[in-house]
């Protein structure tokens, strides 16, 4: 009864054993006040914070290609696999956790994130990124085409576009800089302040001092201010 009137998604563990289910309402039922997705309640076998949807299908391709694409939903992962992008898994509506990352580290330390990335918000996503960086992962961001909501939309339109998006994935700092300057006015004092609030903490998290110096210099140049005026500079270098 819990899953009545819903499309079912079996959830497998790393060995291909079914350990739970996700379920999505049909379009007709969406008019009612009900959750779009529901999952099997947490059990000894199924814990959403440690399970990656599709990992048993993706693990060989991930290890072979030495990179893994992380999406947010079941259909994103399914469409990616159907289009031949078999190194794809989904976090299935939960934040990226240390247990997810420990599982992924068995196969690769290179992650391509296809999440909803609003650098001024999305606290859970940013925490996941910070956690992955602290665990030594190399991260890139897959930018979606304008008007496309998620990987499934892009692939349904044209799988070639998704292939291009993956190939053009940006480094995390490049993404932060481009997104911040697109969102705020880098010429106005208030815009400069908001941009610095986003980018400076990310620079501080970089483990390499040379990289930190590079991004401080680049940010100062783009904001058209002197490096020493960046208040966090003494704490970084």
PDB file of C-alpha atoms in Angstrom:
ATOM      1  CA  UNK A   1       0.000   0.000   0.000  1.00  0.00           C
ATOM      2  CA  UNK A   2       2.885   2.379   0.718  1.00  0.00           C
ATOM      3  CA  UNK A   3       3.861   2.375  -2.965  1.00  0.00           C
ATOM      4  CA  UNK A   4       0.381   2.156  -4.514  1.00  0.00           C
ATOM      5  CA  UNK A   5       0.052   4.132  -7.751  1.00  0.00           C
ATOM      6  CA  UNK A   6       3.763   4.746  -8.123  1.00  0.00           C
ATOM      7  CA  UNK A   7       6.529   3.812 -10.567  1.00  0.00           C
ATOM      8  CA  UNK A   8       8.975   1.536  -8.751  1.00  0.00           C
ATOM      9  CA  UNK A   9      12.769   1.772  -8.830  1.00  0.00           C
ATOM     10  CA  UNK A  10      14.566  -1.228  -7.281  1.00  0.00           C
ATOM     11  CA  UNK A  11      17.647  -0.112  -5.347  1.00  0.00           C
ATOM     12  CA  UNK A  12      20.638  -2.456  -5.429  1.00  0.00           C
ATOM     13  CA  UNK A  13      23.680  -2.712  -3.207  1.00  0.00           C
ATOM     14  CA  UNK A  14      27.233  -2.921  -4.518  1.00  0.00           C
ATOM     15  CA  UNK A  15      26.791  -6.660  -5.182  1.00  0.00           C
ATOM     16  CA  UNK A  16      23.546  -6.290  -7.142  1.00  0.00           C
ATOM     17  CA  UNK A  17      21.183  -7.422  -4.376  1.00  0.00           C
ATOM     18  CA  UNK A  18      17.889  -5.535  -4.037  1.00  0.00           C
ATOM     19  CA  UNK A  19      17.872  -3.784  -0.659  1.00  0.00           C
ATOM     20  CA  UNK A  20      15.036  -1.273  -1.054  1.00  0.00           C
ATOM     21  CA  UNK A  21      12.808   0.675  -3.412  1.00  0.00           C
ATOM     22  CA  UNK A  22      12.220   4.202  -4.568  1.00  0.00           C
ATOM     23  CA  UNK A  23       8.821   5.158  -5.928  1.00  0.00           C
ATOM     24  CA  UNK A  24       7.570   8.103  -8.005  1.00  0.00           C
ATOM     25  CA  UNK A  25       3.952   9.198  -8.353  1.00  0.00           C
ATOM     26  CA  UNK A  26       2.261   9.113 -11.755  1.00  0.00           C
ATOM     27  CA  UNK A  27       1.472  12.453 -13.410  1.00  0.00           C
ATOM     28  CA  UNK A  28      -2.217  12.158 -12.603  1.00  0.00           C
ATOM     29  CA  UNK A  29      -1.483  11.730  -8.918  1.00  0.00           C
ATOM     30  CA  UNK A  30       0.820  14.768  -8.774  1.00  0.00           C
ATOM     31  CA  UNK A  31      -2.213  17.051  -8.492  1.00  0.00           C
ATOM     32  CA  UNK A  32      -2.806  15.726  -5.011  1.00  0.00           C
ATOM     33  CA  UNK A  33      -0.764  16.823  -2.019  1.00  0.00           C
ATOM     34  CA  UNK A  34       1.659  13.931  -1.868  1.00  0.00           C
ATOM     35  CA  UNK A  35       5.413  13.454  -1.967  1.00  0.00           C
ATOM     36  CA  UNK A  36       6.766  13.102  -5.502  1.00  0.00           C
ATOM     37  CA  UNK A  37       9.253  10.437  -4.400  1.00  0.00           C
ATOM     38  CA  UNK A  38       9.227   8.110  -1.430  1.00  0.00           C
ATOM     39  CA  UNK A  39      11.695   5.403  -0.407  1.00  0.00           C
ATOM     40  CA  UNK A  40      11.778   2.247   1.600  1.00  0.00           C
ATOM     41  CA  UNK A  41      12.160   3.276   5.264  1.00  0.00           C
ATOM     42  CA  UNK A  42      15.642   2.866   6.681  1.00  0.00           C
ATOM     43  CA  UNK A  43      16.448  -0.744   7.545  1.00  0.00           C
ATOM     44  CA  UNK A  44      19.519  -2.777   8.465  1.00  0.00           C
ATOM     45  CA  UNK A  45      20.046  -3.289   4.715  1.00  0.00           C
ATOM     46  CA  UNK A  46      18.949   0.060   3.311  1.00  0.00           C
ATOM     47  CA  UNK A  47      20.461   3.343   4.497  1.00  0.00           C
ATOM     48  CA  UNK A  48      20.126   6.196   1.994  1.00  0.00           C
ATOM     49  CA  UNK A  49      23.217   7.942   3.329  1.00  0.00           C
ATOM     50  CA  UNK A  50      25.427   5.007   2.349  1.00  0.00           C
ATOM     51  CA  UNK A  51      23.722   3.769  -0.848  1.00  0.00           C
ATOM     52  CA  UNK A  52      24.424   5.107  -4.335  1.00  0.00           C
ATOM     53  CA  UNK A  53      21.787   4.253  -6.919  1.00  0.00           C
ATOM     54  CA  UNK A  54      23.267   2.301  -9.828  1.00  0.00           C
ATOM     55  CA  UNK A  55      26.694   1.722  -8.282  1.00  0.00           C
ATOM     56  CA  UNK A  56      26.733  -2.011  -9.063  1.00  0.00           C
ATOM     57  CA  UNK A  57      26.109  -1.206 -12.743  1.00  0.00           C
ATOM     58  CA  UNK A  58      28.626   1.665 -12.783  1.00  0.00           C
ATOM     59  CA  UNK A  59      31.571   0.314 -10.793  1.00  0.00           C
ATOM     60  CA  UNK A  60      33.397  -1.397 -13.695  1.00  0.00           C
ATOM     61  CA  UNK A  61      33.082   1.581 -16.056  1.00  0.00           C
ATOM     62  CA  UNK A  62      34.045   3.943 -13.229  1.00  0.00           C
ATOM     63  CA  UNK A  63      37.234   2.041 -12.451  1.00  0.00           C
ATOM     64  CA  UNK A  64      38.069   1.614 -16.143  1.00  0.00           C
ATOM     65  CA  UNK A  65      37.585   5.303 -16.983  1.00  0.00           C
ATOM     66  CA  UNK A  66      38.878   6.515 -13.595  1.00  0.00           C
ATOM     67  CA  UNK A  67      35.981   8.913 -13.109  1.00  0.00           C
ATOM     68  CA  UNK A  68      32.388   8.845 -11.905  1.00  0.00           C
ATOM     69  CA  UNK A  69      29.454  11.102 -12.753  1.00  0.00           C
ATOM     70  CA  UNK A  70      27.148  11.891  -9.814  1.00  0.00           C
ATOM     71  CA  UNK A  71      23.543  12.839 -10.585  1.00  0.00           C
ATOM     72  CA  UNK A  72      20.627  13.615  -8.292  1.00  0.00           C
ATOM     73  CA  UNK A  73      17.853  11.282  -9.428  1.00  0.00           C
ATOM     74  CA  UNK A  74      16.984   7.775 -10.541  1.00  0.00           C
ATOM     75  CA  UNK A  75      15.930   8.789 -14.064  1.00  0.00           C
ATOM     76  CA  UNK A  76      19.116  10.815 -14.568  1.00  0.00           C
ATOM     77  CA  UNK A  77      21.235   7.752 -13.848  1.00  0.00           C
ATOM     78  CA  UNK A  78      19.025   5.450 -15.935  1.00  0.00           C
ATOM     79  CA  UNK A  79      19.050   7.728 -18.999  1.00  0.00           C
ATOM     80  CA  UNK A  80      22.830   8.158 -18.727  1.00  0.00           C
ATOM     81  CA  UNK A  81      23.338   4.386 -18.722  1.00  0.00           C
ATOM     82  CA  UNK A  82      20.924   3.887 -21.618  1.00  0.00           C
ATOM     83  CA  UNK A  83      22.882   6.476 -23.615  1.00  0.00           C
ATOM     84  CA  UNK A  84      26.166   4.657 -22.929  1.00  0.00           C
ATOM     85  CA  UNK A  85      27.480   6.729 -20.017  1.00  0.00           C
ATOM     86  CA  UNK A  86      27.820   3.774 -17.670  1.00  0.00           C
ATOM     87  CA  UNK A  87      30.065   5.469 -15.081  1.00  0.00           C
ATOM     88  CA  UNK A  88      27.019   7.253 -13.601  1.00  0.00           C
ATOM     89  CA  UNK A  89      25.362   6.939 -10.192  1.00  0.00           C
ATOM     90  CA  UNK A  90      22.708   8.936  -8.315  1.00  0.00           C
ATOM     91  CA  UNK A  91      22.589  10.136  -4.726  1.00  0.00           C
ATOM     92  CA  UNK A  92      18.786   9.829  -4.884  1.00  0.00           C
ATOM     93  CA  UNK A  93      17.616  12.941  -3.116  1.00  0.00           C
ATOM     94  CA  UNK A  94      20.059  12.997  -0.226  1.00  0.00           C
ATOM     95  CA  UNK A  95      23.236  14.962   0.449  1.00  0.00           C
ATOM     96  CA  UNK A  96      26.612  13.516  -0.514  1.00  0.00           C
ATOM     97  CA  UNK A  97      27.984  11.850   2.605  1.00  0.00           C
ATOM     98  CA  UNK A  98      31.327  10.492   3.805  1.00  0.00           C
ATOM     99  CA  UNK A  99      30.013   6.940   3.383  1.00  0.00           C
ATOM    100  CA  UNK A 100      29.076   7.635  -0.248  1.00  0.00           C
ATOM    101  CA  UNK A 101      32.562   8.988  -0.812  1.00  0.00           C
ATOM    102  CA  UNK A 102      34.276   6.065   0.917  1.00  0.00           C
ATOM    103  CA  UNK A 103      32.389   3.736  -1.427  1.00  0.00           C
ATOM    104  CA  UNK A 104      33.358   5.745  -4.506  1.00  0.00           C
ATOM    105  CA  UNK A 105      36.997   5.896  -3.463  1.00  0.00           C
ATOM    106  CA  UNK A 106      37.280   2.160  -4.112  1.00  0.00           C
ATOM    107  CA  UNK A 107      36.905   2.910  -7.823  1.00  0.00           C
ATOM    108  CA  UNK A 108      38.067   6.488  -8.489  1.00  0.00           C
ATOM    109  CA  UNK A 109      39.025   9.795  -6.914  1.00  0.00           C
ATOM    110  CA  UNK A 110      37.748  11.815  -9.883  1.00  0.00           C
ATOM    111  CA  UNK A 111      34.142  12.994  -9.575  1.00  0.00           C
ATOM    112  CA  UNK A 112      32.018  14.918 -12.064  1.00  0.00           C
ATOM    113  CA  UNK A 113      29.016  16.503 -10.363  1.00  0.00           C
ATOM    114  CA  UNK A 114      25.765  16.979 -12.281  1.00  0.00           C
ATOM    115  CA  UNK A 115      23.879  18.545  -9.367  1.00  0.00           C
ATOM    116  CA  UNK A 116      21.702  21.625  -9.118  1.00  0.00           C
ATOM    117  CA  UNK A 117      24.576  24.008  -8.425  1.00  0.00           C
ATOM    118  CA  UNK A 118      23.660  27.421  -7.055  1.00  0.00           C
ATOM    119  CA  UNK A 119      26.892  28.601  -5.450  1.00  0.00           C
ATOM    120  CA  UNK A 120      25.091  31.175  -3.337  1.00  0.00           C
ATOM    121  CA  UNK A 121      22.764  28.561  -1.911  1.00  0.00           C
ATOM    122  CA  UNK A 122      22.347  24.776  -1.923  1.00  0.00           C
ATOM    123  CA  UNK A 123      24.004  24.326   1.468  1.00  0.00           C
ATOM    124  CA  UNK A 124      23.828  20.529   1.363  1.00  0.00           C
ATOM    125  CA  UNK A 125      25.505  20.441  -2.040  1.00  0.00           C
ATOM    126  CA  UNK A 126      28.268  22.769  -0.903  1.00  0.00           C
ATOM    127  CA  UNK A 127      28.869  20.693   2.227  1.00  0.00           C
ATOM    128  CA  UNK A 128      29.165  17.588   0.069  1.00  0.00           C
ATOM    129  CA  UNK A 129      31.688  19.332  -2.160  1.00  0.00           C
ATOM    130  CA  UNK A 130      33.721  20.501   0.835  1.00  0.00           C
ATOM    131  CA  UNK A 131      33.659  16.976   2.273  1.00  0.00           C
ATOM    132  CA  UNK A 132      34.814  15.441  -1.015  1.00  0.00           C
ATOM    133  CA  UNK A 133      37.667  17.936  -1.291  1.00  0.00           C
ATOM    134  CA  UNK A 134      38.744  17.197   2.283  1.00  0.00           C
ATOM    135  CA  UNK A 135      38.857  13.477   1.411  1.00  0.00           C
ATOM    136  CA  UNK A 136      41.181  14.084  -1.528  1.00  0.00           C
ATOM    137  CA  UNK A 137      38.751  13.875  -4.439  1.00  0.00           C
ATOM    138  CA  UNK A 138      39.299  15.842  -7.634  1.00  0.00           C
ATOM    139  CA  UNK A 139      36.002  17.542  -8.535  1.00  0.00           C
ATOM    140  CA  UNK A 140      34.575  18.973 -11.714  1.00  0.00           C
ATOM    141  CA  UNK A 141      31.150  20.465 -12.399  1.00  0.00           C
ATOM    142  CA  UNK A 142      29.068  19.517 -15.432  1.00  0.00           C
ATOM    143  CA  UNK A 143      27.271  22.631 -16.645  1.00  0.00           C
ATOM    144  CA  UNK A 144      23.883  21.925 -18.200  1.00  0.00           C
ATOM    145  CA  UNK A 145      22.605  23.541 -21.362  1.00  0.00           C
ATOM    146  CA  UNK A 146      20.335  26.550 -20.911  1.00  0.00           C
ATOM    147  CA  UNK A 147      16.721  25.469 -20.475  1.00  0.00           C
ATOM    148  CA  UNK A 148      17.622  21.873 -19.576  1.00  0.00           C
ATOM    149  CA  UNK A 149      16.766  20.943 -16.004  1.00  0.00           C
ATOM    150  CA  UNK A 150      18.856  17.826 -15.546  1.00  0.00           C
ATOM    151  CA  UNK A 151      20.885  15.163 -17.398  1.00  0.00           C
ATOM    152  CA  UNK A 152      17.759  13.196 -18.347  1.00  0.00           C
ATOM    153  CA  UNK A 153      16.317  16.243 -20.145  1.00  0.00           C
ATOM    154  CA  UNK A 154      19.554  16.799 -22.065  1.00  0.00           C
ATOM    155  CA  UNK A 155      19.867  13.158 -23.107  1.00  0.00           C
ATOM    156  CA  UNK A 156      16.244  12.955 -24.216  1.00  0.00           C
ATOM    157  CA  UNK A 157      16.850  15.989 -26.413  1.00  0.00           C
ATOM    158  CA  UNK A 158      20.195  14.812 -27.808  1.00  0.00           C
ATOM    159  CA  UNK A 159      22.704  12.435 -26.146  1.00  0.00           C
ATOM    160  CA  UNK A 160      25.500  14.222 -28.011  1.00  0.00           C
ATOM    161  CA  UNK A 161      24.807  17.348 -25.953  1.00  0.00           C
ATOM    162  CA  UNK A 162      25.359  15.412 -22.732  1.00  0.00           C
ATOM    163  CA  UNK A 163      28.606  13.963 -24.085  1.00  0.00           C
ATOM    164  CA  UNK A 164      29.750  17.535 -24.803  1.00  0.00           C
ATOM    165  CA  UNK A 165      28.693  18.693 -21.330  1.00  0.00           C
ATOM    166  CA  UNK A 166      30.714  15.928 -19.680  1.00  0.00           C
ATOM    167  CA  UNK A 167      33.763  16.644 -21.862  1.00  0.00           C
ATOM    168  CA  UNK A 168      33.572  20.357 -20.987  1.00  0.00           C
ATOM    169  CA  UNK A 169      33.185  19.880 -17.218  1.00  0.00           C
ATOM    170  CA  UNK A 170      34.792  22.722 -15.274  1.00  0.00           C
ATOM    171  CA  UNK A 171      37.157  22.610 -12.354  1.00  0.00           C
ATOM    172  CA  UNK A 172      35.418  23.576  -9.116  1.00  0.00           C
ATOM    173  CA  UNK A 173      37.203  26.921  -8.761  1.00  0.00           C
ATOM    174  CA  UNK A 174      36.547  27.898 -12.379  1.00  0.00           C
ATOM    175  CA  UNK A 175      32.886  27.097 -11.791  1.00  0.00           C
ATOM    176  CA  UNK A 176      32.701  29.159  -8.607  1.00  0.00           C
ATOM    177  CA  UNK A 177      34.322  32.160 -10.308  1.00  0.00           C
ATOM    178  CA  UNK A 178      32.195  32.022 -13.474  1.00  0.00           C
ATOM    179  CA  UNK A 179      28.943  31.420 -11.586  1.00  0.00           C
ATOM    180  CA  UNK A 180      29.606  34.116  -9.002  1.00  0.00           C
ATOM    181  CA  UNK A 181      30.418  36.771 -11.571  1.00  0.00           C
ATOM    182  CA  UNK A 182      27.355  35.751 -13.600  1.00  0.00           C
ATOM    183  CA  UNK A 183      25.142  36.141 -10.527  1.00  0.00           C
ATOM    184  CA  UNK A 184      26.574  39.346  -9.027  1.00  0.00           C
ATOM    185  CA  UNK A 185      27.903  42.607 -10.441  1.00  0.00           C
ATOM    186  CA  UNK A 186      31.673  42.512 -10.105  1.00  0.00           C
ATOM    187  CA  UNK A 187      31.851  46.284 -10.650  1.00  0.00           C
ATOM    188  CA  UNK A 188      29.679  47.367  -7.697  1.00  0.00           C
ATOM    189  CA  UNK A 189      30.873  47.360  -4.057  1.00  0.00           C
ATOM    190  CA  UNK A 190      27.980  45.119  -2.954  1.00  0.00           C
ATOM    191  CA  UNK A 191      28.605  42.732  -5.840  1.00  0.00           C
ATOM    192  CA  UNK A 192      32.310  42.511  -5.054  1.00  0.00           C
ATOM    193  CA  UNK A 193      31.446  41.720  -1.437  1.00  0.00           C
ATOM    194  CA  UNK A 194      29.039  38.908  -2.384  1.00  0.00           C
ATOM    195  CA  UNK A 195      31.480  37.399  -4.868  1.00  0.00           C
ATOM    196  CA  UNK A 196      34.291  37.466  -2.296  1.00  0.00           C
ATOM    197  CA  UNK A 197      32.037  35.786   0.295  1.00  0.00           C
ATOM    198  CA  UNK A 198      31.576  32.837  -2.079  1.00  0.00           C
ATOM    199  CA  UNK A 199      35.055  32.479  -3.562  1.00  0.00           C
ATOM    200  CA  UNK A 200      37.424  33.315  -0.687  1.00  0.00           C
ATOM    201  CA  UNK A 201      36.290  30.419   1.559  1.00  0.00           C
ATOM    202  CA  UNK A 202      36.718  28.071  -1.420  1.00  0.00           C
ATOM    203  CA  UNK A 203      40.249  29.380  -1.958  1.00  0.00           C
ATOM    204  CA  UNK A 204      41.021  28.887   1.717  1.00  0.00           C
ATOM    205  CA  UNK A 205      40.022  25.206   1.459  1.00  0.00           C
ATOM    206  CA  UNK A 206      42.521  24.525  -1.323  1.00  0.00           C
ATOM    207  CA  UNK A 207      45.305  22.345   0.129  1.00  0.00           C
ATOM    208  CA  UNK A 208      48.059  23.763  -2.094  1.00  0.00           C
ATOM    209  CA  UNK A 209      49.514  27.205  -1.300  1.00  0.00           C
ATOM    210  CA  UNK A 210      50.495  27.823  -4.924  1.00  0.00           C
ATOM    211  CA  UNK A 211      46.910  27.191  -6.037  1.00  0.00           C
ATOM    212  CA  UNK A 212      45.676  29.514  -3.306  1.00  0.00           C
ATOM    213  CA  UNK A 213      48.019  32.271  -4.469  1.00  0.00           C
ATOM    214  CA  UNK A 214      46.920  31.777  -8.092  1.00  0.00           C
ATOM    215  CA  UNK A 215      43.210  32.132  -7.279  1.00  0.00           C
ATOM    216  CA  UNK A 216      43.738  35.086  -4.924  1.00  0.00           C
ATOM    217  CA  UNK A 217      45.592  36.855  -7.736  1.00  0.00           C
ATOM    218  CA  UNK A 218      42.910  35.960 -10.290  1.00  0.00           C
ATOM    219  CA  UNK A 219      40.080  37.081  -8.008  1.00  0.00           C
ATOM    220  CA  UNK A 220      41.796  40.381  -7.230  1.00  0.00           C
ATOM    221  CA  UNK A 221      42.304  40.998 -10.944  1.00  0.00           C
ATOM    222  CA  UNK A 222      38.675  40.244 -11.818  1.00  0.00           C
ATOM    223  CA  UNK A 223      37.373  42.380  -8.938  1.00  0.00           C
ATOM    224  CA  UNK A 224      39.828  45.131  -9.923  1.00  0.00           C
ATOM    225  CA  UNK A 225      41.215  45.514  -6.421  1.00  0.00           C
ATOM    226  CA  UNK A 226      44.633  44.935  -4.911  1.00  0.00           C
ATOM    227  CA  UNK A 227      45.394  41.539  -3.452  1.00  0.00           C
ATOM    228  CA  UNK A 228      46.175  42.961  -0.028  1.00  0.00           C
ATOM    229  CA  UNK A 229      42.671  44.437   0.097  1.00  0.00           C
ATOM    230  CA  UNK A 230      41.166  40.980   0.186  1.00  0.00           C
ATOM    231  CA  UNK A 231      40.632  40.795   3.958  1.00  0.00           C
ATOM    232  CA  UNK A 232      41.126  37.031   4.168  1.00  0.00           C
ATOM    233  CA  UNK A 233      44.493  37.122   2.375  1.00  0.00           C
ATOM    234  CA  UNK A 234      46.697  37.020   5.521  1.00  0.00           C
ATOM    235  CA  UNK A 235      44.831  33.921   6.706  1.00  0.00           C
ATOM    236  CA  UNK A 236      45.378  32.106   3.402  1.00  0.00           C
ATOM    237  CA  UNK A 237      48.946  32.754   2.376  1.00  0.00           C
TER     238      UNK A 237
END
